[in-house]
Tab-separated table of C-alpha atoms in Angstrom:
chain	number	residue	atom	x	y	z
Z	1	MET	CA	-1.385	29.214	31.576
Z	2	CYS	CA	-2.527	27.993	34.627
Z	3	LEU	CA	-5.687	26.158	34.847
Z	4	LEU	CA	-6.697	27.146	38.038
Z	5	GLU	CA	-4.643	28.330	41.049
Z	6	MET	CA	-5.367	27.753	44.399
Z	7	ASN	CA	-3.373	30.258	47.097
Z	8	HIS	CA	-3.438	29.699	51.191
Z	9	ILE	CA	-6.819	27.549	51.061
Z	10	GLN	CA	-7.693	26.818	54.646
Z	11	LYS	CA	-11.149	24.792	55.110
Z	12	LYS	CA	-12.142	23.993	58.679
Z	13	PHE	CA	-15.109	21.587	59.661
Z	14	GLU	CA	-16.349	22.053	63.099
Z	15	ASN	CA	-12.810	22.017	65.074
Z	16	LEU	CA	-10.548	20.369	62.756
Z	17	GLN	CA	-8.641	22.358	60.557
Z	18	VAL	CA	-8.270	19.888	57.257
Z	19	LEU	CA	-6.283	22.685	55.004
Z	20	LYS	CA	-4.114	24.754	56.115
Z	21	ASP	CA	-2.941	27.348	53.796
Z	22	ILE	CA	-2.642	25.140	51.055
Z	23	SER	CA	-1.706	26.560	47.371
Z	24	LEU	CA	-1.256	24.738	44.275
Z	25	SER	CA	-1.333	25.941	40.450
Z	26	VAL	CA	-2.499	23.360	37.525
Z	27	LYS	CA	-1.055	24.328	33.651
Z	28	GLU	CA	-2.650	23.669	30.970
Z	29	GLY	CA	-1.845	19.897	29.519
Z	30	GLU	CA	-0.682	19.452	33.055
Z	31	ILE	CA	-1.382	15.956	34.442
Z	32	VAL	CA	-0.843	16.649	38.668
Z	33	SER	CA	-1.425	13.099	41.249
Z	34	ILE	CA	-1.833	14.021	44.864
Z	35	ILE	CA	-1.057	11.321	46.896
Z	36	GLY	CA	-1.237	11.211	50.929
Z	37	PRO	CA	-2.424	9.399	53.770
Z	38	SER	CA	-6.267	9.180	55.073
Z	39	GLY	CA	-7.008	12.551	56.825
Z	40	SER	CA	-4.612	14.090	55.112
Z	41	GLY	CA	-7.296	16.721	53.984
Z	42	LYS	CA	-6.890	15.201	49.747
Z	43	SER	CA	-10.837	15.311	48.771
Z	44	THR	CA	-11.854	17.878	51.166
Z	45	LEU	CA	-9.075	19.838	48.786
Z	46	LEU	CA	-10.428	18.182	45.730
Z	47	ARG	CA	-14.497	19.193	47.547
Z	48	CYS	CA	-13.085	23.126	47.635
Z	49	ALA	CA	-11.728	23.198	44.003
Z	50	THR	CA	-14.431	21.427	42.693
Z	51	MET	CA	-16.906	24.215	44.821
Z	52	LEU	CA	-18.782	21.128	46.353
Z	53	GLU	CA	-17.252	22.874	49.871
Z	54	THR	CA	-16.894	26.275	50.153
Z	55	ILE	CA	-13.228	27.486	51.125
Z	56	ASP	CA	-13.164	29.032	54.977
Z	57	SER	CA	-10.316	31.796	52.951
Z	58	GLY	CA	-8.023	32.298	50.407
Z	59	GLU	CA	-7.761	32.653	46.915
Z	60	MET	CA	-9.376	30.657	43.366
Z	61	ILE	CA	-8.926	31.209	40.676
Z	62	TYR	CA	-10.101	29.053	37.054
Z	63	LEU	CA	-8.341	30.072	33.660
Z	64	GLY	CA	-7.344	34.078	34.849
Z	65	GLU	CA	-10.434	34.136	36.823
Z	66	LYS	CA	-10.810	34.995	40.444
Z	67	ALA	CA	-13.945	32.585	41.968
Z	68	ALA	CA	-12.728	32.793	45.250
Z	69	TRP	CA	-10.947	35.610	47.035
Z	70	THR	CA	-10.845	36.784	51.073
Z	71	GLU	CA	-11.322	39.994	51.513
Z	72	ASN	CA	-11.314	42.147	55.510
Z	73	GLN	CA	-10.810	38.402	56.527
Z	74	LYS	CA	-14.377	37.233	55.064
Z	75	THR	CA	-14.227	34.910	51.886
Z	76	VAL	CA	-16.088	36.408	49.203
Z	77	TYR	CA	-17.560	34.382	46.051
Z	78	ALA	CA	-17.977	35.704	42.438
Z	79	LYS	CA	-21.252	35.808	41.263
Z	80	LYS	CA	-23.880	33.704	40.662
Z	81	ASP	CA	-23.718	34.085	36.401
Z	82	GLN	CA	-20.207	33.427	36.725
Z	83	LEU	CA	-19.658	30.686	39.009
Z	84	LYS	CA	-21.988	29.163	36.511
Z	85	GLU	CA	-19.307	30.107	33.895
Z	86	ILE	CA	-16.293	28.789	35.879
Z	87	ARG	CA	-19.030	25.890	36.847
Z	88	LYS	CA	-18.080	24.528	32.922
Z	89	SER	CA	-14.565	24.458	32.761
Z	90	PHE	CA	-13.703	21.451	35.249
Z	91	GLY	CA	-15.621	18.011	35.597
Z	92	LEU	CA	-14.907	15.223	38.661
Z	93	VAL	CA	-14.649	11.741	38.806
Z	94	PHE	CA	-16.170	10.290	41.938
Z	95	GLN	CA	-14.773	7.297	44.122
Z	96	SER	CA	-18.083	6.286	44.255
Z	97	PHE	CA	-18.988	7.157	40.718
Z	98	ASN	CA	-22.487	8.492	41.339
Z	99	LEU	CA	-24.360	7.467	38.200
Z	100	PHE	CA	-27.963	8.295	37.799
Z	101	PRO	CA	-29.592	4.620	38.303
Z	102	HIS	CA	-32.453	5.750	36.975
Z	103	PHE	CA	-30.715	6.297	33.127
Z	104	SER	CA	-29.612	4.193	31.007
Z	105	VAL	CA	-25.608	4.204	30.467
Z	106	ILE	CA	-25.826	6.892	26.774
Z	107	LYS	CA	-28.491	8.631	29.087
Z	108	ASN	CA	-26.305	9.313	31.902
Z	109	ILE	CA	-23.283	10.770	29.433
Z	110	THR	CA	-26.301	12.738	26.974
Z	111	ASP	CA	-28.391	13.758	29.426
Z	112	ALA	CA	-26.474	17.228	30.511
Z	113	PRO	CA	-24.691	18.111	27.328
Z	114	ILE	CA	-28.716	17.799	26.031
Z	115	HIS	CA	-30.270	19.577	28.909
Z	116	VAL	CA	-27.624	21.698	30.297
Z	117	GLN	CA	-25.603	22.397	27.237
Z	118	GLY	CA	-28.465	22.320	24.804
Z	119	LYS	CA	-26.529	20.251	22.160
Z	120	SER	CA	-28.910	18.309	19.971
Z	121	LYS	CA	-29.984	14.619	20.673
Z	122	GLU	CA	-28.592	13.248	17.867
Z	123	GLU	CA	-25.178	15.701	18.267
Z	124	ALA	CA	-24.502	14.412	22.542
Z	125	TYR	CA	-25.813	11.282	21.418
Z	126	ARG	CA	-22.977	10.591	18.388
Z	127	GLU	CA	-20.305	12.067	21.264
Z	128	GLY	CA	-21.459	9.683	23.578
Z	129	MET	CA	-21.271	7.003	21.218
Z	130	GLU	CA	-17.277	7.748	20.750
Z	131	LEU	CA	-16.944	8.266	24.442
Z	132	LEU	CA	-18.351	5.000	24.672
Z	133	LYS	CA	-16.358	3.553	22.268
Z	134	LYS	CA	-13.007	5.370	23.932
Z	135	MET	CA	-14.118	3.439	27.122
Z	136	GLY	CA	-14.616	-0.183	25.415
Z	137	LEU	CA	-18.206	0.168	26.215
Z	138	GLU	CA	-19.914	0.433	23.281
Z	139	ASP	CA	-21.991	-2.249	23.879
Z	140	LYS	CA	-23.519	-1.148	27.155
Z	141	ALA	CA	-24.868	1.845	25.796
Z	142	ASP	CA	-28.367	0.730	26.562
Z	143	ALA	CA	-27.019	-1.132	30.151
Z	144	TYR	CA	-28.628	0.761	33.435
Z	145	PRO	CA	-25.416	1.098	35.945
Z	146	CYS	CA	-26.751	-1.501	38.160
Z	147	GLN	CA	-25.727	-4.456	35.335
Z	148	LEU	CA	-21.974	-3.079	35.049
Z	149	SER	CA	-19.242	-3.760	37.225
Z	150	GLY	CA	-17.442	-0.956	39.291
Z	151	GLY	CA	-14.779	-0.758	36.361
Z	152	GLN	CA	-17.608	-0.057	33.980
Z	153	CYS	CA	-19.348	2.170	35.767
Z	154	GLN	CA	-16.389	4.128	37.142
Z	155	ARG	CA	-15.583	4.127	32.714
Z	156	VAL	CA	-19.045	5.670	32.174
Z	157	ALA	CA	-18.558	8.304	34.783
Z	158	ILE	CA	-15.533	9.138	32.789
Z	159	ALA	CA	-17.240	9.452	29.781
Z	160	ARG	CA	-19.787	11.730	31.539
Z	161	ALA	CA	-17.598	14.243	32.851
Z	162	LEU	CA	-15.995	13.722	29.365
Z	163	ALA	CA	-18.718	14.896	27.266
Z	164	LEU	CA	-19.469	18.356	28.735
Z	165	ASN	CA	-15.643	19.125	27.338
Z	166	PRO	CA	-14.028	20.191	30.931
Z	167	LYS	CA	-10.577	22.030	31.031
Z	168	ILE	CA	-9.810	20.195	33.496
Z	169	LEU	CA	-10.957	17.017	35.306
Z	170	PHE	CA	-10.527	15.994	38.873
Z	171	PHE	CA	-10.574	12.333	40.066
Z	172	ASP	CA	-11.259	11.983	43.626
Z	173	GLU	CA	-9.994	7.943	44.271
Z	174	PRO	CA	-11.169	6.913	40.920
Z	175	THR	CA	-10.083	2.962	41.645
Z	176	SER	CA	-10.374	2.948	45.915
Z	177	ALA	CA	-14.194	1.300	45.706
Z	178	LEU	CA	-12.579	-1.526	43.125
Z	179	ASP	CA	-10.703	-4.406	43.023
Z	180	PRO	CA	-7.105	-4.526	41.839
Z	181	GLU	CA	-8.728	-6.485	38.360
Z	182	LEU	CA	-11.118	-3.694	37.952
Z	183	THR	CA	-8.768	-0.755	39.215
Z	184	GLY	CA	-6.681	-2.321	36.046
Z	185	GLU	CA	-9.348	-1.336	33.260
Z	186	VAL	CA	-9.683	2.282	34.801
Z	187	LEU	CA	-6.222	3.166	35.143
Z	188	LYS	CA	-6.115	2.472	31.154
Z	189	VAL	CA	-8.938	4.444	30.724
Z	190	ILE	CA	-7.019	7.328	32.721
Z	191	ARG	CA	-3.716	6.889	30.870
Z	192	SER	CA	-5.293	7.383	27.227
Z	193	LEU	CA	-6.458	10.289	28.269
Z	194	ALA	CA	-3.434	11.567	29.216
Z	195	ASP	CA	-2.409	11.048	25.618
Z	196	LEU	CA	-5.305	13.165	24.440
Z	197	ASP	CA	-3.962	16.190	26.623
Z	198	ILE	CA	-6.077	16.888	28.951
Z	199	THR	CA	-5.258	18.589	32.097
Z	200	MET	CA	-5.939	16.016	34.843
Z	201	VAL	CA	-5.970	16.789	38.809
Z	202	ILE	CA	-6.080	13.406	40.922
Z	203	VAL	CA	-6.418	11.932	43.975
Z	204	THR	CA	-5.049	8.351	44.348
Z	205	HIS	CA	-3.946	5.470	46.438
Z	206	GLU	CA	-2.280	4.016	43.200
Z	207	MET	CA	1.296	4.974	43.462
Z	208	ALA	CA	3.108	3.013	40.821
Z	209	PHE	CA	0.352	4.614	38.551
Z	210	ALA	CA	0.514	7.864	40.306
Z	211	ARG	CA	4.276	7.741	39.106
Z	212	ASP	CA	3.664	7.053	35.433
Z	213	ILE	CA	1.026	8.961	34.658
Z	214	SER	CA	2.220	12.330	36.294
Z	215	ASP	CA	4.380	15.596	35.135
Z	216	ARG	CA	3.781	16.683	39.460
Z	217	VAL	CA	3.264	14.549	42.421
Z	218	ILE	CA	1.769	16.480	45.251
Z	219	PHE	CA	2.445	14.337	48.608
Z	220	MET	CA	0.127	16.224	51.571
Z	221	ALA	CA	0.068	15.464	55.093
Z	222	ASP	CA	-2.096	16.790	57.658
Z	223	GLY	CA	-3.645	19.531	55.356
Z	224	VAL	CA	-0.822	20.605	54.248
Z	225	ILE	CA	1.649	20.262	51.161
Z	226	VAL	CA	4.487	18.502	52.540
Z	227	GLU	CA	6.228	18.231	49.234
Z	228	GLU	CA	5.797	18.376	45.378
Z	229	GLY	CA	7.823	18.197	41.996
Z	230	THR	CA	8.100	15.403	39.582
Z	231	PRO	CA	7.493	11.750	39.975
Z	232	GLU	CA	11.357	10.929	40.527
Z	233	GLU	CA	11.310	13.612	42.711
Z	234	VAL	CA	8.772	12.868	45.129
Z	235	PHE	CA	9.203	9.341	45.031
Z	236	SER	CA	13.302	9.218	46.283
Z	237	SER	CA	12.349	12.246	47.982
Z	238	THR	CA	14.582	11.985	51.953
Z	239	ASN	CA	12.309	14.376	53.437
Z	240	GLU	CA	10.845	11.434	56.572
Z	241	ARG	CA	7.732	12.327	56.519
Z	242	THR	CA	7.575	11.490	52.582
Z	243	GLN	CA	9.219	8.241	53.061
Z	244	ALA	CA	6.832	7.192	56.151
Z	245	PHE	CA	4.035	6.649	53.892
Z	246	LEU	CA	5.982	5.743	50.702
Z	247	GLY	CA	7.458	3.464	52.495
Z	248	ARG	CA	8.491	0.422	50.461
Z	249	TYR	CA	6.623	2.565	47.309
Z	250	GLY	CA	9.645	4.535	47.533
Z	251	GLU	CA	12.128	1.696	47.638
Z	252	MET	CA	10.471	0.351	44.488
Z	253	LEU	CA	8.990	3.225	42.325
Z	254	GLY	CA	11.574	5.911	43.410
Z	255	ARG	CA	15.279	4.115	42.333
N	1	MET	CA	-83.063	-24.451	54.190
N	2	ASP	CA	-80.045	-25.925	53.367
N	3	PHE	CA	-76.768	-24.136	53.329
N	4	ILE	CA	-76.791	-23.579	49.084
N	5	GLN	CA	-79.978	-22.292	48.781
N	6	TRP	CA	-79.119	-19.690	51.893
N	7	ILE	CA	-76.011	-18.631	49.501
N	8	VAL	CA	-78.355	-18.277	46.209
N	9	ASN	CA	-80.394	-15.908	48.575
N	10	ILE	CA	-77.746	-13.782	49.787
N	11	GLY	CA	-76.501	-13.599	45.983
N	12	VAL	CA	-80.275	-12.754	44.586
N	13	GLN	CA	-80.537	-9.938	47.606
N	14	ILE	CA	-76.890	-8.722	46.721
N	15	MET	CA	-78.275	-8.582	42.966
N	16	GLU	CA	-81.317	-6.468	43.845
N	17	MET	CA	-79.570	-3.688	45.835
N	18	LEU	CA	-76.436	-4.361	43.524
N	19	PRO	CA	-77.343	-0.785	41.353
N	20	GLN	CA	-78.018	1.317	44.426
N	21	LEU	CA	-74.646	0.439	45.313
N	22	LEU	CA	-73.053	0.535	42.453
N	23	ALA	CA	-74.660	4.577	41.932
N	24	GLY	CA	-72.785	4.668	45.691
N	25	MET	CA	-69.261	3.350	44.510
N	26	ALA	CA	-69.479	5.980	41.901
N	27	VAL	CA	-69.366	8.628	44.307
N	28	SER	CA	-67.052	6.237	46.443
N	29	VAL	CA	-64.774	6.023	43.001
N	30	GLN	CA	-64.943	9.927	42.836
N	31	ILE	CA	-64.143	10.406	46.027
N	32	PHE	CA	-61.061	8.688	45.765
N	33	ALA	CA	-60.133	10.018	42.343
N	34	VAL	CA	-60.216	13.726	43.141
N	35	THR	CA	-58.003	12.666	46.915
N	36	VAL	CA	-55.257	11.126	44.407
N	37	VAL	CA	-55.207	13.620	41.885
N	38	PHE	CA	-55.215	16.987	43.957
N	39	SER	CA	-53.673	15.705	47.254
N	40	LEU	CA	-50.108	14.179	45.660
N	41	PRO	CA	-48.906	16.932	43.781
N	42	LEU	CA	-50.150	19.244	46.870
N	43	GLY	CA	-48.042	16.815	49.170
N	44	LEU	CA	-44.978	17.605	47.415
N	45	ILE	CA	-45.200	21.412	47.650
N	46	ILE	CA	-46.064	21.143	51.804
N	47	SER	CA	-42.994	18.742	52.113
N	48	PHE	CA	-41.134	21.445	50.058
N	49	GLY	CA	-42.343	23.649	52.887
N	50	ARG	CA	-41.388	21.090	55.803
N	51	MET	CA	-37.784	21.250	54.556
N	52	ALA	CA	-37.403	24.399	53.467
N	53	LYS	CA	-34.995	26.418	54.995
N	54	ASN	CA	-36.552	29.557	56.369
N	55	PRO	CA	-37.654	28.609	60.163
N	56	VAL	CA	-41.222	30.214	59.959
N	57	VAL	CA	-42.122	28.262	56.677
N	58	ARG	CA	-40.847	25.059	58.472
N	59	GLY	CA	-42.779	25.397	61.230
N	60	ILE	CA	-45.945	27.055	59.956
N	61	THR	CA	-45.820	23.423	57.977
N	62	LYS	CA	-44.428	21.285	60.571
N	63	ALA	CA	-47.796	22.592	62.736
N	64	TYR	CA	-50.377	21.514	59.766
N	65	ILE	CA	-48.988	18.463	59.375
N	66	SER	CA	-48.891	17.758	62.813
N	67	ILE	CA	-53.092	19.108	63.104
N	68	MET	CA	-53.859	16.868	60.142
N	69	ARG	CA	-52.667	13.809	61.068
N	70	GLY	CA	-53.127	14.122	65.241
N	71	THR	CA	-57.009	15.071	64.623
N	72	PRO	CA	-59.318	12.224	63.242
N	73	LEU	CA	-59.787	13.209	60.035
N	74	MET	CA	-63.829	12.583	60.633
N	75	LEU	CA	-63.642	15.950	63.215
N	76	GLN	CA	-61.645	17.531	59.909
N	77	LEU	CA	-64.769	16.725	57.805
N	78	PHE	CA	-67.011	18.356	60.208
N	79	ILE	CA	-65.045	21.222	60.970
N	80	VAL	CA	-64.524	21.916	56.644
N	81	TYR	CA	-68.190	21.367	56.404
N	82	PHE	CA	-70.097	23.231	59.274
N	83	GLY	CA	-67.139	25.289	59.595
N	84	PRO	CA	-67.784	28.053	56.765
N	85	TYR	CA	-71.378	28.747	58.929
N	86	TYR	CA	-70.193	28.195	62.359
N	87	LEU	CA	-67.204	30.808	62.043
N	88	PHE	CA	-68.331	32.909	59.169
N	89	GLY	CA	-72.442	32.787	58.870
N	90	ILE	CA	-72.081	32.038	55.147
N	91	ARG	CA	-74.648	29.698	54.763
N	92	VAL	CA	-73.802	26.542	52.332
N	93	THR	CA	-75.950	24.710	49.869
N	94	ASN	CA	-76.744	21.210	50.251
N	95	ASP	CA	-74.471	20.675	46.660
N	96	TYR	CA	-71.372	22.007	49.806
N	97	ARG	CA	-71.895	18.481	50.886
N	98	LEU	CA	-68.982	16.899	48.298
N	99	TRP	CA	-66.930	19.354	48.471
N	100	ALA	CA	-66.258	19.905	52.141
N	101	VAL	CA	-65.411	15.907	51.441
N	102	PHE	CA	-63.104	16.637	48.193
N	103	ILE	CA	-61.417	19.582	50.450
N	104	GLY	CA	-61.388	17.624	53.751
N	105	PHE	CA	-59.858	14.529	52.313
N	106	VAL	CA	-57.460	16.502	50.038
N	107	ILE	CA	-55.781	18.801	53.160
N	108	ASN	CA	-55.801	15.338	55.249
N	109	TYR	CA	-53.943	13.519	52.899
N	110	ALA	CA	-51.452	15.383	51.427
N	111	ALA	CA	-50.241	15.631	54.944
N	112	TYR	CA	-48.904	12.266	55.123
N	113	PHE	CA	-48.145	12.322	51.371
N	114	ALA	CA	-45.332	14.971	52.566
N	115	GLU	CA	-44.306	12.733	55.191
N	116	ILE	CA	-43.733	10.279	52.784
N	117	TYR	CA	-42.377	12.497	50.175
N	118	ARG	CA	-40.074	13.656	52.731
N	119	SER	CA	-38.272	10.717	53.715
N	120	GLY	CA	-38.445	9.951	49.968
N	121	ILE	CA	-36.321	12.906	49.281
N	122	GLN	CA	-34.308	13.032	52.748
N	123	SER	CA	-33.003	9.386	52.050
N	124	MET	CA	-31.597	9.858	48.441
N	125	PRO	CA	-27.694	10.134	48.676
N	126	ALA	CA	-25.908	13.352	48.757
N	127	GLY	CA	-23.388	12.115	45.881
N	128	GLN	CA	-27.146	12.410	43.487
N	129	TYR	CA	-27.115	16.421	43.910
N	130	GLU	CA	-22.873	16.350	43.759
N	131	ALA	CA	-22.950	15.003	40.445
N	132	ALA	CA	-25.698	16.954	39.354
N	133	ARG	CA	-24.455	20.023	40.265
N	134	LEU	CA	-20.920	19.115	39.055
N	135	LEU	CA	-22.548	18.428	35.258
N	136	GLY	CA	-24.401	21.692	35.527
N	137	TYR	CA	-28.340	21.158	36.037
N	138	ASN	CA	-30.126	23.908	37.881
N	139	ARG	CA	-31.876	22.882	41.043
N	140	VAL	CA	-35.300	22.883	39.459
N	141	GLN	CA	-33.706	20.026	36.584
N	142	THR	CA	-31.631	18.411	39.322
N	143	PHE	CA	-34.850	17.661	41.343
N	144	PHE	CA	-37.402	16.821	38.474
N	145	ARG	CA	-34.928	15.087	36.277
N	146	ILE	CA	-32.879	13.601	39.111
N	147	ILE	CA	-33.945	13.202	42.220
N	148	PHE	CA	-37.918	12.964	41.925
N	149	PRO	CA	-37.529	10.120	39.501
N	150	GLN	CA	-35.642	8.106	42.163
N	151	VAL	CA	-37.865	9.292	45.004
N	152	VAL	CA	-41.147	7.772	43.301
N	153	LYS	CA	-39.196	4.515	42.895
N	154	ARG	CA	-38.369	4.562	46.975
N	155	ILE	CA	-41.826	5.581	47.615
N	156	LEU	CA	-43.920	3.738	46.296
N	157	PRO	CA	-44.369	1.222	48.978
N	158	PRO	CA	-45.481	3.182	51.341
N	159	VAL	CA	-48.328	5.535	48.709
N	160	THR	CA	-49.756	2.221	48.478
N	161	ASN	CA	-50.557	1.919	52.017
N	162	GLU	CA	-51.854	5.171	51.936
N	163	VAL	CA	-54.094	4.535	48.782
N	164	ILE	CA	-55.520	1.297	50.109
N	165	THR	CA	-56.292	3.068	53.900
N	166	LEU	CA	-58.122	5.873	51.395
N	167	VAL	CA	-60.231	3.893	49.815
N	168	LYS	CA	-61.593	2.491	52.851
N	169	ASP	CA	-61.091	5.911	54.724
N	170	THR	CA	-64.104	7.079	51.771
N	171	SER	CA	-66.538	5.457	53.361
N	172	LEU	CA	-66.183	8.658	56.484
N	173	ALA	CA	-67.968	10.763	54.086
N	174	PHE	CA	-71.835	9.356	55.273
N	175	THR	CA	-70.663	11.117	58.215
N	176	ILE	CA	-71.505	14.388	56.811
N	177	SER	CA	-74.409	12.736	54.713
N	178	VAL	CA	-72.396	12.031	51.901
N	179	VAL	CA	-74.518	9.685	49.481
N	180	GLU	CA	-71.612	6.827	48.597
N	181	MET	CA	-71.793	3.643	49.150
N	182	PHE	CA	-71.488	3.129	52.688
N	183	THR	CA	-74.561	5.266	53.267
N	184	ILE	CA	-76.516	3.245	50.994
N	185	ALA	CA	-75.069	0.148	52.836
N	186	LYS	CA	-76.158	1.603	55.630
N	187	GLN	CA	-79.660	2.802	54.354
N	188	LEU	CA	-80.333	-0.464	53.100
N	189	ALA	CA	-79.719	-2.402	56.037
N	190	SER	CA	-81.734	-0.734	58.147
N	191	ALA	CA	-84.860	-0.780	56.274
N	192	GLN	CA	-84.615	-4.724	55.217
N	193	ALA	CA	-83.033	-5.661	58.494
N	194	THR	CA	-80.524	-7.444	56.754
N	195	MET	CA	-76.756	-8.138	57.356
N	196	VAL	CA	-76.682	-8.612	53.622
N	197	PRO	CA	-76.197	-5.080	52.261
N	198	PHE	CA	-72.766	-4.800	54.669
N	199	VAL	CA	-71.642	-7.947	53.475
N	200	ALA	CA	-72.019	-6.620	49.576
N	201	ALA	CA	-70.228	-2.989	50.798
N	202	GLY	CA	-67.346	-5.389	52.250
N	203	ILE	CA	-67.344	-6.936	49.117
N	204	PHE	CA	-66.999	-4.000	47.300
N	205	TYR	CA	-64.386	-1.969	48.882
N	206	TYR	CA	-62.400	-5.727	49.226
N	207	ILE	CA	-62.112	-5.255	45.147
N	208	PHE	CA	-61.826	-1.975	45.045
N	209	ASN	CA	-58.569	-2.484	46.954
N	210	PHE	CA	-57.531	-4.981	44.846
N	211	LEU	CA	-57.253	-3.768	41.290
N	212	VAL	CA	-55.654	-0.405	43.571
N	213	ALA	CA	-52.403	-3.290	44.704
N	214	VAL	CA	-52.766	-4.718	41.181
N	215	VAL	CA	-52.141	-1.309	39.431
N	216	MET	CA	-49.740	-0.069	42.307
N	217	GLU	CA	-48.081	-3.761	42.170
N	218	TRP	CA	-47.636	-3.086	38.462
N	219	ALA	CA	-45.784	0.357	38.743
N	220	GLU	CA	-43.573	-0.639	41.513
N	221	LYS	CA	-42.306	-3.686	38.841
N	222	LYS	CA	-42.056	-0.753	35.829
N	223	LEU	CA	-39.579	0.975	38.517
N	224	SER	CA	-37.799	-1.964	39.099
N	225	TYR	CA	-35.131	-1.977	36.268
N	226	TYR	CA	-32.894	-0.216	38.562
N	227	GLN	CA	-31.533	-0.713	42.067
C-alpha cells in the first residue's frame, strides 16, 4: 500500500515556481532519499508533504485518504478533523532540530505523547527512556538541549518524532547543521531505524548515506524530479543533469 | 552643631514620621500590587488583539496602545477620576479615588506590557511553532506549553524596567488626592517646613525598588537553566 501519494504538486512563492508538477509515492517500509542541488525544491516538497506549506495545486493522499486535491482550479484541503488524523501518520525531523529549549530531554520526548495522545506519564516515560537508549542517550534524559552537542540534539529530535509512532518519518537535511563527526552518529541512528522497517523520506546531501540506505533515490533539480530509481541506477545515471550534480560522487559511488 | 549631631537629628525626625509614612507606603504597595496582578494578564490579551488577523481588532488595539503611551498617565488618571461626572453626570464617592487609580494604572500599564509581550512573541523562531504543529499540539497548547514559557524568559528584562517605573509612578496617585506615601511626605514637608520627609520617601522608594530588582533577578536566575 502507498503510505503517501503526491500527484502533480505545484508550489509558488511570490513569482518563483519552486515545485513544477512533482509526483511521487512512498510505499510502506520504503526508504526514499531525495537529493539535488540547493534551491531545487527538496525542502519545499517536504514542507508541503508535512503540511507546513500549502500546495497551489495537485493532490496529496495519505494511507489512501485524500488530504488535498484540486477542484475547479482551486486547491481544497480535507476537513480539520480529517487533517488532524492524517497528521498523526507522519513525523518530521528538522535540519535545525527545533527542540523545545525549556524542556529537559525526556520532557521533549514525552510531552506530546502525554498531552496530545493522552498517554499515562509512566507509559510515556518508559517508552521515552527506551527510545533514548536506542539513541545511545539514556544518560542525558534530564539534561537540557543547550547542554547537548548538535548530534545529540538531532538524536533527541528523532526520538521525539518516533515517540508518537508515525507511519512515515520525514527528515529535512538532518545532518546539514552538523560537522562530519556528529553527522556520523546521526546517520548511524537513522540507519538503525531502517532495520526497524520504519518508512522514511530523507532529504539529504550525504550521497554515500543516500546510496547505502535507500530503496529508492529521487534526484530533483529546478523544481522537477529529474530522475528516480534504485541507488545504483541514479548514481550511475548517464543523465547530464544528474551527472553534473553528482560529479565525482557518481564516479566514486556508482560503480 | 557638628555633622554627627545633624545626622542624628534627621534620623530622629524620620523615626517620628515613620508611622505615617509607612501607612502611606501600604497604599503605594497596594497600587503597585493591583497594577501588576491585573495589567500583566490584561496586557497579554491586548497583545493578542494587536497581533490579530482581523484588521478591525488590530486597528482598535493599536489605537488604544497609541493613546495610552502617547498621553501622560497623570492626565489619564484625571479622566478616569473626573470622567464619570463630567461625561455622564455620575456622582462619585470618595472611595472612588483609589479605584480610579487602580483602573488608570492597570489600563495604562497593560498597554506597555502588551507591546513587551508582542516583542517577545514575535521574536520566537517559527521552528518552535512548526515542531509543535508536527507533534500534534493544538493552538492553545502550543502557546501555553511551548511558546509562552520561553516568551516569559525573553521579556523579563523589559518587564523589570517597567515594574521599576511603576513603583515610582505610584506617586502620581497624589494628583487625585489618594493618600499614598508621596502625598503624606508632601503634607509633612509643608507642615514642618523641612525637606526630611522627601528624603525619607526617597529612601522608601529606593528600598521598594531594590526589593523588586532582587525578586526579578532571582526570577531571571531561575529561568537561566536554558538558553
